[in-house]
Short mmCIF file of N, CA and C in Angstrom, two decimals:
data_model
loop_
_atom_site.label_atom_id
_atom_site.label_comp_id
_atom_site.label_asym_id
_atom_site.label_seq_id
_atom_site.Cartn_x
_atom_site.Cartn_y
_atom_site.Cartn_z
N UNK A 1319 -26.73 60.49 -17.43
CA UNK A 1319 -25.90 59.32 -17.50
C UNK A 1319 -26.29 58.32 -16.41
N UNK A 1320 -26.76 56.99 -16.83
CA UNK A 1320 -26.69 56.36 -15.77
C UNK A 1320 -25.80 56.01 -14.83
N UNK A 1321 -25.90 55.65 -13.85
CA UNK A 1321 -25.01 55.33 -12.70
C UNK A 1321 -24.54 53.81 -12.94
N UNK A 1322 -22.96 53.50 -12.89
CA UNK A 1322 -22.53 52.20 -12.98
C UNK A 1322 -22.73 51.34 -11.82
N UNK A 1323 -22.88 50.31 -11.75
CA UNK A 1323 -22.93 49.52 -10.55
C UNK A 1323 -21.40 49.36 -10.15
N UNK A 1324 -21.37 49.18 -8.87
CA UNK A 1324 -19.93 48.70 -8.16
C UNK A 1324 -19.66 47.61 -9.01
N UNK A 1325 -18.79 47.24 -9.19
CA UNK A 1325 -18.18 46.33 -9.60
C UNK A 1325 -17.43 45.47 -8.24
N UNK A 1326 -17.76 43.95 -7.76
CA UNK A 1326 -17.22 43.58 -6.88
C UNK A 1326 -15.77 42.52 -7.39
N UNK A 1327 -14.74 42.83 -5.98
CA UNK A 1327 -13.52 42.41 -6.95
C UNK A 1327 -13.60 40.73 -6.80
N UNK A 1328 -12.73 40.13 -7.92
CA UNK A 1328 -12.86 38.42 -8.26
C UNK A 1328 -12.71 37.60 -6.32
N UNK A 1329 -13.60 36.97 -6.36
CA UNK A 1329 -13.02 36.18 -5.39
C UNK A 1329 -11.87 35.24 -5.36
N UNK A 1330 -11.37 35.34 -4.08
CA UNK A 1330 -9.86 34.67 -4.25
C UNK A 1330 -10.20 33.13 -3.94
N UNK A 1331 -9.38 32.00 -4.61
CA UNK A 1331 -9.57 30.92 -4.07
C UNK A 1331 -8.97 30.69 -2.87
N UNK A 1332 -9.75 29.52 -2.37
CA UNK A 1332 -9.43 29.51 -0.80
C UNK A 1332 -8.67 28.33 -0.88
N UNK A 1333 -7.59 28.81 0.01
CA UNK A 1333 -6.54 27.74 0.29
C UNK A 1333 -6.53 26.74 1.07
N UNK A 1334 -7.41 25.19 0.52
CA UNK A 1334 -7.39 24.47 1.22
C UNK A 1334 -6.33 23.42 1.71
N UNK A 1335 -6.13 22.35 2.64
CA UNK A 1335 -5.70 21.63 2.85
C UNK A 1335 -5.55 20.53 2.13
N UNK A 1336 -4.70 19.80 1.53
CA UNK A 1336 -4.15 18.32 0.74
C UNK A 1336 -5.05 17.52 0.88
N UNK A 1337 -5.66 17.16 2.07
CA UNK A 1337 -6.52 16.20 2.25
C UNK A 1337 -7.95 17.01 2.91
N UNK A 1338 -8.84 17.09 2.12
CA UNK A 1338 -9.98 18.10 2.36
C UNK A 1338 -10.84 17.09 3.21
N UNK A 1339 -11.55 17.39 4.20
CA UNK A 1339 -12.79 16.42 5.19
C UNK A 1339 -13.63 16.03 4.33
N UNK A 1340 -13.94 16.81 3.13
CA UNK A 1340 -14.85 16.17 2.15
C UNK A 1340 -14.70 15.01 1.74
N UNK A 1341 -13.44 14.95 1.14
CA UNK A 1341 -13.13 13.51 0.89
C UNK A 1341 -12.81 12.80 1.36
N UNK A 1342 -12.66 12.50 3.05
CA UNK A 1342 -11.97 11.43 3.48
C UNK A 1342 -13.06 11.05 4.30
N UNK A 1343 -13.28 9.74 4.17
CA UNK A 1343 -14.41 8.97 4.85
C UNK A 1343 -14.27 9.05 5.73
N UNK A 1344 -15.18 8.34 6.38
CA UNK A 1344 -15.82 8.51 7.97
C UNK A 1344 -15.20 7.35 8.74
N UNK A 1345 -14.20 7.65 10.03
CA UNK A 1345 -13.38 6.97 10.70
C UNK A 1345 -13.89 5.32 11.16
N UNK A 1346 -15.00 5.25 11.16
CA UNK A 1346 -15.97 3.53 11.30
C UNK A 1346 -15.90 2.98 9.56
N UNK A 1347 -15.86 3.88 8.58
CA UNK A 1347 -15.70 3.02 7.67
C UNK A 1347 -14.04 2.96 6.93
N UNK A 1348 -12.96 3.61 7.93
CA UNK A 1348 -11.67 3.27 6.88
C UNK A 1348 -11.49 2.09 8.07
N UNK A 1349 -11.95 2.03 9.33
CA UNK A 1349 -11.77 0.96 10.13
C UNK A 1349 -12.16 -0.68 9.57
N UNK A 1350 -13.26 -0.44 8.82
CA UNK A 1350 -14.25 -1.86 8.26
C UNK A 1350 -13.34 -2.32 7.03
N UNK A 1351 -12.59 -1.01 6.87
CA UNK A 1351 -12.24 -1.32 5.36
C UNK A 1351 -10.65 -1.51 5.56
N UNK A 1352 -9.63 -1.75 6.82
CA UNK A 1352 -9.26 -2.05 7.32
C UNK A 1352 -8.69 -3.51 7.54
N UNK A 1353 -10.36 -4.07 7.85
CA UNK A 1353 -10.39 -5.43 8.41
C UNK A 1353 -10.46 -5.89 7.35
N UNK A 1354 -11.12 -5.42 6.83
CA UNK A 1354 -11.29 -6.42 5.21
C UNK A 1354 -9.87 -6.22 4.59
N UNK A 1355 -8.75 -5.76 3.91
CA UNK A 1355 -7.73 -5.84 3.53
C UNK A 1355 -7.11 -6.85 4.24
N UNK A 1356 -6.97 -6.93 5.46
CA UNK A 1356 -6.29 -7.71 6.25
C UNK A 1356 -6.96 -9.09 5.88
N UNK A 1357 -8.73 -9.29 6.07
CA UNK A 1357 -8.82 -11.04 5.97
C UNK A 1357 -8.90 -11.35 4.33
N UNK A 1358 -8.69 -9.83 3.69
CA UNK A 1358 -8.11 -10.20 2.11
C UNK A 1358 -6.63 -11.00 1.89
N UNK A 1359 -5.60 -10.17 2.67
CA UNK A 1359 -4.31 -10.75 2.21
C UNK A 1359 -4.13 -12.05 3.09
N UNK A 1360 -5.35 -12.54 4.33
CA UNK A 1360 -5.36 -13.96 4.41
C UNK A 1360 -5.97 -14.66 3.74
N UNK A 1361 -7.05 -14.19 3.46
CA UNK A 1361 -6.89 -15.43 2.00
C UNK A 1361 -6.43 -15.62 1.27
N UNK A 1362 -5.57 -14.44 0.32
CA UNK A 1362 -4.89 -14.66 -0.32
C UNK A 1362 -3.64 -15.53 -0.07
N UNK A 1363 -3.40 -15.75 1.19
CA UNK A 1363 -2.12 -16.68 1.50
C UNK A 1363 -2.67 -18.30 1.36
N UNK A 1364 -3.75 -18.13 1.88
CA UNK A 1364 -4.43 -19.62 1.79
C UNK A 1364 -4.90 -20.26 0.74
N UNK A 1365 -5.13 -19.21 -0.72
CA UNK A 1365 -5.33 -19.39 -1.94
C UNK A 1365 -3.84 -19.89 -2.09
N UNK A 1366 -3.08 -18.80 -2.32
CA UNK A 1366 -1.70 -19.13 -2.65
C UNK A 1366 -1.16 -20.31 -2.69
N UNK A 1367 -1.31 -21.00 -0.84
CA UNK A 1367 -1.27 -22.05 -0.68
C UNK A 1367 -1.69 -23.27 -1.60
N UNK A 1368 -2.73 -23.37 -1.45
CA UNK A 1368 -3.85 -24.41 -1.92
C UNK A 1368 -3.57 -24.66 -3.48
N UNK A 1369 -2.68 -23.54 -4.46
CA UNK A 1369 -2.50 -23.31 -5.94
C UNK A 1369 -3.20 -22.40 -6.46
N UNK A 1370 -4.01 -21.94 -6.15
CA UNK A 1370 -4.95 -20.47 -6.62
C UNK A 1370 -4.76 -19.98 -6.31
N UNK A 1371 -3.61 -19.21 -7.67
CA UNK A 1371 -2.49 -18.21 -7.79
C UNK A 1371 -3.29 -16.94 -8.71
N UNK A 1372 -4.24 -17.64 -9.50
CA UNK A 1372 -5.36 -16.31 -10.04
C UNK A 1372 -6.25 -15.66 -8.89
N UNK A 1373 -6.69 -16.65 -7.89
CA UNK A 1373 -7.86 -15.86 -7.08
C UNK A 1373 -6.20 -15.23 -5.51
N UNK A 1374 -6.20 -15.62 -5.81
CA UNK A 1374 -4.89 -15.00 -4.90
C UNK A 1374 -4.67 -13.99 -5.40
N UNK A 1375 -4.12 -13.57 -6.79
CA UNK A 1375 -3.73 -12.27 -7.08
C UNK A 1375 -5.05 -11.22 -6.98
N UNK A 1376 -6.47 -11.70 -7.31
CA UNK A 1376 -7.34 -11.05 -7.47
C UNK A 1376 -7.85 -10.79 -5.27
N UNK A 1377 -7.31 -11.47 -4.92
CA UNK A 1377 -7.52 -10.79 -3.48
C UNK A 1377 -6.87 -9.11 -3.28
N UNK A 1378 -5.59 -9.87 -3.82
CA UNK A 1378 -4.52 -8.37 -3.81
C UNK A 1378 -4.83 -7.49 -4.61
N UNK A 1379 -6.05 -7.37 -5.97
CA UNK A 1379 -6.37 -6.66 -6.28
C UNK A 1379 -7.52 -6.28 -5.68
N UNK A 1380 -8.12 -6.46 -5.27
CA UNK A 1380 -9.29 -6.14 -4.44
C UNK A 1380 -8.80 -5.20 -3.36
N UNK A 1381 -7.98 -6.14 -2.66
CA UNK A 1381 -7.48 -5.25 -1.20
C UNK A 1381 -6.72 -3.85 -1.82
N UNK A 1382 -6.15 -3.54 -2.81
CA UNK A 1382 -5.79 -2.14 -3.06
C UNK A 1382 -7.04 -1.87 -3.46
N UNK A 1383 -7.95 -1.92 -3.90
CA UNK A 1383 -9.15 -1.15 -5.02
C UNK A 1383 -9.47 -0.33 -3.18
N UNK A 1384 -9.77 -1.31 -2.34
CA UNK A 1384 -10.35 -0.91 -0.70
C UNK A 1384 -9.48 0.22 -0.46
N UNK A 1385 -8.38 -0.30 -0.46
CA UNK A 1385 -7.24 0.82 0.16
C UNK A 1385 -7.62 2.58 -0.59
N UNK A 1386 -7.30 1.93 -1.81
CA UNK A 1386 -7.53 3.64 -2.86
C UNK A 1386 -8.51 4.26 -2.14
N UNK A 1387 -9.85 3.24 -2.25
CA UNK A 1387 -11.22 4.20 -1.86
C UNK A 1387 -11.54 4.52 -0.86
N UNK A 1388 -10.92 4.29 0.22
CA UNK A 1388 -11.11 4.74 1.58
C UNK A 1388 -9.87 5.90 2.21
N UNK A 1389 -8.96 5.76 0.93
CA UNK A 1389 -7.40 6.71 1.06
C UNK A 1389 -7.03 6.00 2.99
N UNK A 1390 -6.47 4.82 2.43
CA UNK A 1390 -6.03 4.08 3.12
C UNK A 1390 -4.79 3.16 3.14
N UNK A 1391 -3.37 3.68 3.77
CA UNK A 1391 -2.02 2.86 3.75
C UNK A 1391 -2.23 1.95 3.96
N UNK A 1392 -1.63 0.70 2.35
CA UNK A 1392 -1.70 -0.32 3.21
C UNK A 1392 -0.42 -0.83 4.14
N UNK A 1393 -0.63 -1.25 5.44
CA UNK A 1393 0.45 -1.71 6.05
C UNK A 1393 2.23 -2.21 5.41
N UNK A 1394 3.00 -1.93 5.97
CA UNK A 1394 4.30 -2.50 5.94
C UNK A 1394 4.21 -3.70 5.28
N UNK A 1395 3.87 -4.51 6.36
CA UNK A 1395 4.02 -6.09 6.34
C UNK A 1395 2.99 -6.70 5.12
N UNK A 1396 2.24 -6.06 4.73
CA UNK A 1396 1.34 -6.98 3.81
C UNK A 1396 1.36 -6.17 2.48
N UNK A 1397 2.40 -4.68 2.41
CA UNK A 1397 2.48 -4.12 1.21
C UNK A 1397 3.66 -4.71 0.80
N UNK A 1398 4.70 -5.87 0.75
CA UNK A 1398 5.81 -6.12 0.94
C UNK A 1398 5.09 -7.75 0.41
N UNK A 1399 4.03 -8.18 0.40
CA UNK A 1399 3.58 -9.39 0.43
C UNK A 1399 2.87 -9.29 -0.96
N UNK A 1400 3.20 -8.30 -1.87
CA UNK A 1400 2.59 -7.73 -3.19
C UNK A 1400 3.81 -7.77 -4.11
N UNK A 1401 4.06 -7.93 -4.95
CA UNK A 1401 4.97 -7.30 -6.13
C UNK A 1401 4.65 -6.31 -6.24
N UNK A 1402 5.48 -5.11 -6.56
CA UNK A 1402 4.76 -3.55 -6.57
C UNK A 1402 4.77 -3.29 -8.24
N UNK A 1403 5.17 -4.14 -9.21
CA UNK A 1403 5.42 -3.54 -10.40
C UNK A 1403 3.95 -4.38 -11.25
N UNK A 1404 3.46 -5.59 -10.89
CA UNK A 1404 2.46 -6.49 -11.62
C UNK A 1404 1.56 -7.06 -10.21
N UNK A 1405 1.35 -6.32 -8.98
CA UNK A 1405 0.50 -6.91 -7.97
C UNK A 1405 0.23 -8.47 -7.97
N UNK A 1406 0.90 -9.48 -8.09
CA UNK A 1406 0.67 -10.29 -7.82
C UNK A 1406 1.72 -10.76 -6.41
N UNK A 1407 0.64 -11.81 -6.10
CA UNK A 1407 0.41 -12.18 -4.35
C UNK A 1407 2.29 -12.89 -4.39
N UNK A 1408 3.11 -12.22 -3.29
CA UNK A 1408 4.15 -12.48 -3.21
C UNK A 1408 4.01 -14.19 -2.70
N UNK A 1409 4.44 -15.51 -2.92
CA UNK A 1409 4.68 -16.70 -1.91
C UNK A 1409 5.87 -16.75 -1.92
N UNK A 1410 6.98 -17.29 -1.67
CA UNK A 1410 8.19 -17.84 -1.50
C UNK A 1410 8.23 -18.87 -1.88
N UNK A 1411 8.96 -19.27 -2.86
CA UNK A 1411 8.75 -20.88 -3.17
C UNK A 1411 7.93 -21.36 -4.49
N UNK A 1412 7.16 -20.16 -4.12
CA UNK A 1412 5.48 -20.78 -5.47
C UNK A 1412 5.84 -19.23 -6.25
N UNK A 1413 5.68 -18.30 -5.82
CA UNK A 1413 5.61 -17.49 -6.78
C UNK A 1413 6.68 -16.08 -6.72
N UNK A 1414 7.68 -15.98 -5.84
CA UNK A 1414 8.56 -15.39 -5.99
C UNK A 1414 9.93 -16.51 -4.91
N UNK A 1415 11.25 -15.83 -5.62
CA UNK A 1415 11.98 -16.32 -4.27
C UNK A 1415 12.81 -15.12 -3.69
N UNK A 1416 13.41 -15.23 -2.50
CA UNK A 1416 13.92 -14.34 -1.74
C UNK A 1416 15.36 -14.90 -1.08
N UNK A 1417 16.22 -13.91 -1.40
CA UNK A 1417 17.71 -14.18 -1.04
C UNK A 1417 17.84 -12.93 0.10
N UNK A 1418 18.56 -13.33 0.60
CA UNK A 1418 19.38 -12.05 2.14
C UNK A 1418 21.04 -11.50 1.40
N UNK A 1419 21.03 -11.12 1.40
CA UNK A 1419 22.54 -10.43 0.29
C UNK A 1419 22.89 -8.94 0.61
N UNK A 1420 23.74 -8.68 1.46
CA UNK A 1420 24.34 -7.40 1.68
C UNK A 1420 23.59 -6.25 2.12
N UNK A 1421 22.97 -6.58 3.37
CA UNK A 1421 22.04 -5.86 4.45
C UNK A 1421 20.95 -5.44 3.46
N UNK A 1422 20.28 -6.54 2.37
CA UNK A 1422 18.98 -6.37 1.77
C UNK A 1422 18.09 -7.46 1.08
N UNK A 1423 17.15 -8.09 1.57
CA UNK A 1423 16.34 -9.04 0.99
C UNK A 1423 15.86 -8.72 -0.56
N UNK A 1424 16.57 -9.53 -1.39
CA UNK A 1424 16.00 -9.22 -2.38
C UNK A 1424 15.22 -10.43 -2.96
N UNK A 1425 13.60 -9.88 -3.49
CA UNK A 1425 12.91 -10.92 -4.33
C UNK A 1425 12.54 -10.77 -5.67
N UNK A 1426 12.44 -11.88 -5.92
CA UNK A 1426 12.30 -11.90 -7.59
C UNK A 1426 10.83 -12.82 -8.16
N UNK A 1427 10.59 -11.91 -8.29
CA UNK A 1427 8.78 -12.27 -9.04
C UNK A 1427 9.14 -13.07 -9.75
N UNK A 1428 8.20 -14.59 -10.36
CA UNK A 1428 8.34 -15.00 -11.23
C UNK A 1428 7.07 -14.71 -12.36
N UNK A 1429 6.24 -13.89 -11.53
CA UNK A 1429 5.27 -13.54 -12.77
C UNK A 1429 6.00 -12.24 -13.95
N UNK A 1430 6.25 -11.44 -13.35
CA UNK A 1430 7.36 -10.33 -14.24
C UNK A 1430 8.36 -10.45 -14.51
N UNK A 1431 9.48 -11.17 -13.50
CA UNK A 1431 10.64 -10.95 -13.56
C UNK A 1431 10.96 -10.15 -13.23
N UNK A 1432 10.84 -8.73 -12.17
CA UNK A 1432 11.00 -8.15 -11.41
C UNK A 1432 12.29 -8.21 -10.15
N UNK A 1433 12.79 -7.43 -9.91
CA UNK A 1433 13.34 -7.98 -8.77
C UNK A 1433 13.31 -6.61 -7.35
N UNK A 1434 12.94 -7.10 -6.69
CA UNK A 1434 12.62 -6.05 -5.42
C UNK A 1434 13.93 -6.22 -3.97
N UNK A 1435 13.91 -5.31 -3.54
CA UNK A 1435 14.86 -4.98 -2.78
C UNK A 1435 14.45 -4.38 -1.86
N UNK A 1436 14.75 -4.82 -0.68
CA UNK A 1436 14.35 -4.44 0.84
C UNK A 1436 15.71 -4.29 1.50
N UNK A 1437 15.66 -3.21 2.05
CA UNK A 1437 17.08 -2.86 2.82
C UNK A 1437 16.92 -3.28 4.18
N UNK A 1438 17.59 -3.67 4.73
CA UNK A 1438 17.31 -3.65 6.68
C UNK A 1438 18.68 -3.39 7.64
N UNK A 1439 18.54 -3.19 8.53
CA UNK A 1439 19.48 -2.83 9.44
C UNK A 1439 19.85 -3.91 10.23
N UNK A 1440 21.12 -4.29 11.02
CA UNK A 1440 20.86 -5.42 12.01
C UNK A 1440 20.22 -4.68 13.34
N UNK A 1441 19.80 -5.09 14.04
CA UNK A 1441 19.30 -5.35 15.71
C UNK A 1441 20.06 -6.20 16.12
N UNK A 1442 20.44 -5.63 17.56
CA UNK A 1442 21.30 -6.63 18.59
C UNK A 1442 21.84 -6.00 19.77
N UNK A 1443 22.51 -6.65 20.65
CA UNK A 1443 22.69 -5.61 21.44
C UNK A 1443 24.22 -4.68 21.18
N UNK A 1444 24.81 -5.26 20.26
CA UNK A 1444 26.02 -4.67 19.45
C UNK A 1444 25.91 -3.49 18.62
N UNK A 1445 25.08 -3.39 18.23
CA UNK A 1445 23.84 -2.10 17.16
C UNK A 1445 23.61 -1.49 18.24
N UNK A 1446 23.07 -1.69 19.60
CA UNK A 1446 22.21 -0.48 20.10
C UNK A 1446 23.32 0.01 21.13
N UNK A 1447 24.69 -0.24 21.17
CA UNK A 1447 25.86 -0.06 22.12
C UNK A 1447 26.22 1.31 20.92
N UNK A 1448 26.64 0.84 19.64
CA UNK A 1448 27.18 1.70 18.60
C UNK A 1448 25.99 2.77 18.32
N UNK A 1449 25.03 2.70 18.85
CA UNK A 1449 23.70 3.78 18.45
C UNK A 1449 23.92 5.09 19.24
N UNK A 1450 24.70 4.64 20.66
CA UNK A 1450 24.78 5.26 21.75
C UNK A 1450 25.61 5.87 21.77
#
């Protein structure tokens, strides 16, 4: 009778981490890619401005395409400067408006009809007495 070979048992998968080093770029290029989002959503304000409300929105599409591919947050202040439901370039006045109403800014796209809601807190020195 021949002799069976060992049989070796299944290897187990290895339990990696959410965000593997493989995929996350190299710290000089989420930096470059960084700067560029940022002098994206200034132009896009200066498009905005000027009436180029198509190359304006296409900044803000650009500056997320950067963001995705570098797995990169974009900031507070300039993710807030987006419509989140149709990405087009938030203005005040030209292309959305914004009311203050019951401790929350709310804006209203006029490309969707959307309406977005920002909550905020007050600051003062009356807030940071009651914090205490």
């Amino acid at each position: 009778m021949p002799a069976k070979k060992s049989e070796k048992p299944a290897k187990k998968p290895k339990n990696r981490p959410v965000k593997d080093s493989r995929r996350q770029k190299p710290a000089w290029q989420q930096k470059i890619a960084r700067e560029r989002i940022a002098i994206l959503f200034k132009e896009a304000e200066k498009q905005a401005k000027a009436g180029n409300l198509d190359l304006s929105n296409r900044y803000v599409q650009l500056a997320r395409k950067i963001g995705m591919r570098y797995q990169i947050k974009i900031a507070k202040p300039l993710k807030r400067k987006f419509c989140k439901y149709c990405y087009s370039y938030l203005y005040p006045g030209l292309t959305c408006s914004q009311r203050v109403k019951d401790k929350s800014i709310i804006i209203k796209c006029f490309s969707c009809k959307k309406i977005i809601r920002y909550p905020f807190a007050k600051t003062g020195p009356k807030r940071e007495k009651q914090a205490k």
